[in-house]
Tab-separated table of C-alpha atoms in Angstrom:
chain	number	residue	atom	x	y	z
A	1	UNK	CA	-41.027	-26.642	-5.406
A	2	UNK	CA	-37.760	-28.340	-6.306
A	3	UNK	CA	-34.834	-28.403	-3.887
A	4	UNK	CA	-32.777	-26.358	-6.369
A	5	UNK	CA	-35.393	-23.573	-6.493
A	6	UNK	CA	-35.782	-23.605	-2.725
A	7	UNK	CA	-32.031	-23.308	-2.250
A	8	UNK	CA	-31.882	-20.418	-4.741
A	9	UNK	CA	-34.653	-18.538	-2.939
A	10	UNK	CA	-32.930	-19.069	0.401
A	11	UNK	CA	-29.591	-17.800	-0.927
A	12	UNK	CA	-31.303	-14.753	-2.468
A	13	UNK	CA	-32.991	-13.950	0.842
A	14	UNK	CA	-29.754	-14.429	2.787
A	15	UNK	CA	-27.908	-12.126	0.378
A	16	UNK	CA	-30.566	-9.422	0.826
A	17	UNK	CA	-30.281	-9.677	4.610
A	18	UNK	CA	-26.487	-9.412	4.470
A	19	UNK	CA	-26.732	-6.360	2.237
A	20	UNK	CA	-29.170	-4.706	4.640
A	21	UNK	CA	-26.803	-5.394	7.540
A	22	UNK	CA	-23.872	-3.849	5.628
A	23	UNK	CA	-25.911	-0.773	4.746
A	24	UNK	CA	-26.995	-0.309	8.355
A	25	UNK	CA	-23.373	-0.506	9.494
A	26	UNK	CA	-22.380	2.172	6.953
A	27	UNK	CA	-25.289	4.376	8.051
A	28	UNK	CA	-24.218	4.073	11.683
A	29	UNK	CA	-20.756	5.394	10.789
A	30	UNK	CA	-21.856	8.164	8.388
A	31	UNK	CA	-23.445	11.541	9.066
A	32	UNK	CA	-26.870	12.186	7.502
A	33	UNK	CA	-26.465	9.623	4.735
A	34	UNK	CA	-29.274	8.116	2.639
A	35	UNK	CA	-28.929	4.646	1.114
A	36	UNK	CA	-31.798	3.007	-0.748
A	37	UNK	CA	-32.357	-0.607	0.400
A	38	UNK	CA	-31.493	-2.075	-3.022
A	39	UNK	CA	-28.115	-0.331	-3.207
A	40	UNK	CA	-25.183	-2.673	-2.505
A	41	UNK	CA	-22.210	-1.329	-0.538
A	42	UNK	CA	-19.143	-3.513	-0.031
A	43	UNK	CA	-15.960	-2.481	1.778
A	44	UNK	CA	-16.564	1.267	1.379
A	45	UNK	CA	-16.093	4.412	3.433
A	46	UNK	CA	-18.613	7.261	3.172
A	47	UNK	CA	-17.650	10.649	4.592
A	48	UNK	CA	-21.229	11.752	5.216
A	49	UNK	CA	-24.153	13.653	3.709
A	50	UNK	CA	-24.155	11.134	0.858
A	51	UNK	CA	-27.083	9.791	-1.157
A	52	UNK	CA	-27.030	6.437	-2.972
A	53	UNK	CA	-30.201	5.957	-4.993
A	54	UNK	CA	-32.017	2.954	-6.427
A	55	UNK	CA	-30.323	-0.290	-7.341
A	56	UNK	CA	-26.560	0.147	-7.718
A	57	UNK	CA	-23.251	-1.058	-6.323
A	58	UNK	CA	-20.084	0.450	-4.913
A	59	UNK	CA	-17.158	-1.809	-4.032
A	60	UNK	CA	-13.900	-0.825	-2.317
A	61	UNK	CA	-14.643	2.874	-2.673
A	62	UNK	CA	-14.007	5.991	-0.621
A	63	UNK	CA	-16.758	8.568	-1.155
A	64	UNK	CA	-16.410	12.201	-0.067
A	65	UNK	CA	-19.094	14.228	1.662
A	66	UNK	CA	-22.144	15.457	-0.268
A	67	UNK	CA	-21.376	13.185	-3.217
A	68	UNK	CA	-24.401	11.352	-4.580
A	69	UNK	CA	-24.715	8.377	-6.936
A	70	UNK	CA	-27.802	7.652	-9.012
A	71	UNK	CA	-29.442	4.294	-9.725
A	72	UNK	CA	-27.855	1.651	-11.906
A	73	UNK	CA	-24.281	2.763	-11.275
A	74	UNK	CA	-21.562	0.193	-10.609
A	75	UNK	CA	-18.330	1.623	-9.218
A	76	UNK	CA	-15.310	-0.292	-7.909
A	77	UNK	CA	-11.829	0.493	-6.548
A	78	UNK	CA	-12.423	4.232	-6.759
A	79	UNK	CA	-11.641	7.250	-4.606
A	80	UNK	CA	-14.357	9.865	-5.134
A	81	UNK	CA	-13.994	13.409	-3.834
A	82	UNK	CA	-16.547	15.700	-2.251
A	83	UNK	CA	-19.550	17.365	-3.888
A	84	UNK	CA	-19.593	15.030	-6.888
A	85	UNK	CA	-22.736	14.447	-8.954
A	86	UNK	CA	-22.778	10.956	-10.476
A	87	UNK	CA	-25.672	10.214	-12.813
A	88	UNK	CA	-27.500	6.941	-13.461
A	89	UNK	CA	-25.855	3.885	-15.025
A	90	UNK	CA	-22.282	5.075	-14.574
A	91	UNK	CA	-19.772	2.209	-14.784
A	92	UNK	CA	-16.319	2.698	-13.252
A	93	UNK	CA	-13.289	0.383	-12.964
A	94	UNK	CA	-14.904	-2.939	-13.789
A	95	UNK	CA	-11.688	-4.661	-14.785
A	96	UNK	CA	-9.684	-5.244	-17.947
A	97	UNK	CA	-8.918	-8.195	-20.187
A	98	UNK	CA	-5.664	-9.102	-21.973
A	99	UNK	CA	-5.929	-8.157	-25.646
A	100	UNK	CA	-2.549	-9.555	-26.772
A	101	UNK	CA	-3.072	-13.042	-25.289
A	102	UNK	CA	-4.544	-15.995	-27.193
A	103	UNK	CA	-7.837	-15.452	-25.351
A	104	UNK	CA	-9.339	-12.466	-23.544
A	105	UNK	CA	-11.215	-14.718	-21.119
A	106	UNK	CA	-10.121	-14.330	-17.457
A	107	UNK	CA	-10.331	-18.030	-16.695
A	108	UNK	CA	-6.848	-18.475	-18.192
A	109	UNK	CA	-5.100	-15.700	-16.254
A	110	UNK	CA	-6.785	-15.621	-12.814
A	111	UNK	CA	-8.200	-18.055	-10.244
A	112	UNK	CA	-11.553	-19.269	-11.533
A	113	UNK	CA	-14.766	-17.701	-10.280
A	114	UNK	CA	-16.915	-19.996	-12.445
A	115	UNK	CA	-19.018	-22.330	-10.322
A	116	UNK	CA	-18.069	-25.970	-10.662
A	117	UNK	CA	-14.876	-25.389	-12.653
A	118	UNK	CA	-11.373	-25.808	-11.273
A	119	UNK	CA	-8.918	-22.952	-11.663
A	120	UNK	CA	-6.342	-23.157	-14.439
A	121	UNK	CA	-3.981	-20.980	-12.383
A	122	UNK	CA	-3.664	-20.266	-8.675
A	123	UNK	CA	-2.414	-16.707	-9.095
A	124	UNK	CA	-3.169	-13.720	-11.284
A	125	UNK	CA	-1.093	-13.685	-14.454
A	126	UNK	CA	-2.541	-10.358	-15.648
A	127	UNK	CA	-3.528	-7.271	-13.665
A	128	UNK	CA	-7.247	-7.099	-14.312
A	129	UNK	CA	-8.050	-4.065	-12.168
A	130	UNK	CA	-6.524	-0.638	-11.464
A	131	UNK	CA	-7.852	2.012	-9.105
A	132	UNK	CA	-9.603	5.169	-10.319
A	133	UNK	CA	-9.444	8.639	-8.765
A	134	UNK	CA	-12.289	11.121	-9.195
A	135	UNK	CA	-11.643	14.593	-7.804
A	136	UNK	CA	-14.085	16.863	-6.007
A	137	UNK	CA	-16.935	18.814	-7.633
A	138	UNK	CA	-17.003	16.431	-10.611
A	139	UNK	CA	-20.211	15.955	-12.611
A	140	UNK	CA	-20.554	12.647	-14.474
A	141	UNK	CA	-23.563	12.356	-16.772
A	142	UNK	CA	-25.748	9.313	-17.334
A	143	UNK	CA	-24.529	6.124	-19.008
A	144	UNK	CA	-20.798	6.847	-18.806
A	145	UNK	CA	-18.028	4.263	-18.727
A	146	UNK	CA	-14.728	5.089	-17.020
A	147	UNK	CA	-11.800	2.778	-17.696
A	148	UNK	CA	-9.570	1.335	-14.962
A	149	UNK	CA	-6.609	3.470	-13.871
A	150	UNK	CA	-8.148	6.809	-14.877
A	151	UNK	CA	-7.800	10.083	-12.926
A	152	UNK	CA	-10.501	12.735	-13.310
A	153	UNK	CA	-9.473	16.160	-12.036
A	154	UNK	CA	-11.405	18.470	-9.735
A	155	UNK	CA	-14.291	20.332	-11.319
A	156	UNK	CA	-14.380	18.224	-14.493
A	157	UNK	CA	-17.584	17.428	-16.382
A	158	UNK	CA	-18.096	14.118	-18.213
A	159	UNK	CA	-20.852	14.334	-20.818
A	160	UNK	CA	-23.614	11.717	-20.846
A	161	UNK	CA	-22.778	8.526	-22.720
A	162	UNK	CA	-19.026	9.119	-22.711
A	163	UNK	CA	-16.368	6.409	-22.668
A	164	UNK	CA	-13.405	7.774	-20.722
A	165	UNK	CA	-10.132	6.082	-21.683
A	166	UNK	CA	-7.667	8.844	-20.729
A	167	UNK	CA	-7.119	11.101	-17.721
A	168	UNK	CA	-9.290	14.227	-17.596
A	169	UNK	CA	-7.600	17.476	-16.443
A	170	UNK	CA	-9.264	19.678	-13.798
A	171	UNK	CA	-12.177	21.862	-14.884
A	172	UNK	CA	-12.305	20.247	-18.322
A	173	UNK	CA	-15.509	19.254	-20.125
A	174	UNK	CA	-15.201	16.027	-22.127
A	175	UNK	CA	-17.627	13.931	-24.124
A	176	UNK	CA	-17.940	11.266	-26.783
A	177	UNK	CA	-16.695	7.769	-27.572
A	178	UNK	CA	-13.882	7.856	-26.761
A	179	UNK	CA	-14.221	10.997	-24.646
A	180	UNK	CA	-12.392	14.045	-25.984
A	181	UNK	CA	-11.963	17.554	-24.628
A	182	UNK	CA	-14.795	19.901	-25.575
A	183	UNK	CA	-13.596	22.954	-23.695
A	184	UNK	CA	-12.336	24.243	-20.360
A	185	UNK	CA	-14.904	25.538	-17.906
A	186	UNK	CA	-12.744	28.590	-17.159
A	187	UNK	CA	-9.501	30.167	-18.368
A	188	UNK	CA	-6.196	28.719	-17.129
A	189	UNK	CA	-5.614	31.527	-14.629
A	190	UNK	CA	-9.017	31.045	-13.028
A	191	UNK	CA	-8.543	27.271	-12.915
A	192	UNK	CA	-5.221	27.706	-11.102
A	193	UNK	CA	-6.887	29.988	-8.543
A	194	UNK	CA	-9.759	27.551	-8.037
A	195	UNK	CA	-7.378	24.644	-7.461
A	196	UNK	CA	-5.444	26.739	-4.964
A	197	UNK	CA	-8.704	27.816	-3.323
A	198	UNK	CA	-9.911	24.171	-3.022
A	199	UNK	CA	-13.269	25.265	-1.629
A	200	UNK	CA	-14.375	21.636	-1.191
A	201	UNK	CA	-11.958	21.426	1.740
A	202	UNK	CA	-13.547	24.378	3.525
A	203	UNK	CA	-15.355	23.709	6.789
A	204	UNK	CA	-19.098	23.435	6.227
A	205	UNK	CA	-19.628	26.619	8.230
A	206	UNK	CA	-17.482	28.602	5.766
A	207	UNK	CA	-19.353	27.188	2.783
A	208	UNK	CA	-22.674	28.182	4.337
A	209	UNK	CA	-21.354	31.682	5.070
A	210	UNK	CA	-20.255	32.044	1.436
A	211	UNK	CA	-23.220	30.285	-0.176
A	212	UNK	CA	-23.825	33.279	-2.461
A	213	UNK	CA	-20.562	32.441	-4.285
A	214	UNK	CA	-22.095	29.158	-5.424
A	215	UNK	CA	-25.400	30.621	-6.571
A	216	UNK	CA	-24.265	32.736	-9.548
A	217	UNK	CA	-21.824	32.706	-12.470
A	218	UNK	CA	-18.197	32.844	-11.384
A	219	UNK	CA	-15.924	35.864	-11.793
A	220	UNK	CA	-12.352	36.543	-10.657
A	221	UNK	CA	-13.345	39.053	-7.971
A	222	UNK	CA	-15.450	36.379	-6.267
A	223	UNK	CA	-12.414	34.102	-5.983
A	224	UNK	CA	-10.401	36.970	-4.489
A	225	UNK	CA	-13.106	37.800	-1.939
A	226	UNK	CA	-13.417	34.184	-0.816
A	227	UNK	CA	-9.703	33.716	-0.105
């Protein structure tokens, strides 16, 4: 075996060990959380009762309780609320490129990350990344892309395969390329009451006591009774 191959295998093994150590540290600080060994977590905070499945990556993220992320997803610089359902292969906040410059390549506007090549600049000349905010009780279908700087409101649904380039209001269903509004989940009055109710902030004991509210179609009297 060549020295180059041996070095590559060693670096791959060392990276896997480091990832396992990071995951164990997260597990020690989270309540009842499941993380598959292949899932990469870097500089993240998990509130607890989370599940991260398969091979994926979250970087500089805050993830609310009971939120789960399916395999193949790559999410960066994102605040994710509670009780979110994130499907497989969801890509969030992976950076932007300058479209009005001579070239879109980042080597000209940021310190180089290309091995063996000196940087052409020592500081960022273009803001390549912006944080994303995903509210609570959001469902994101498989194979979605969410652009940097986007805010997705509480209770929204993002249809599978969507490309989200604009903010999504609360309790709105969107889909398509680019994603457009399909309909609201409820009427405006009900949405206002739900946002005021903010059930995702209830203590777990209250949610368990009122579990019947979550197990049937919603009506206005149910919101009144749960207040």
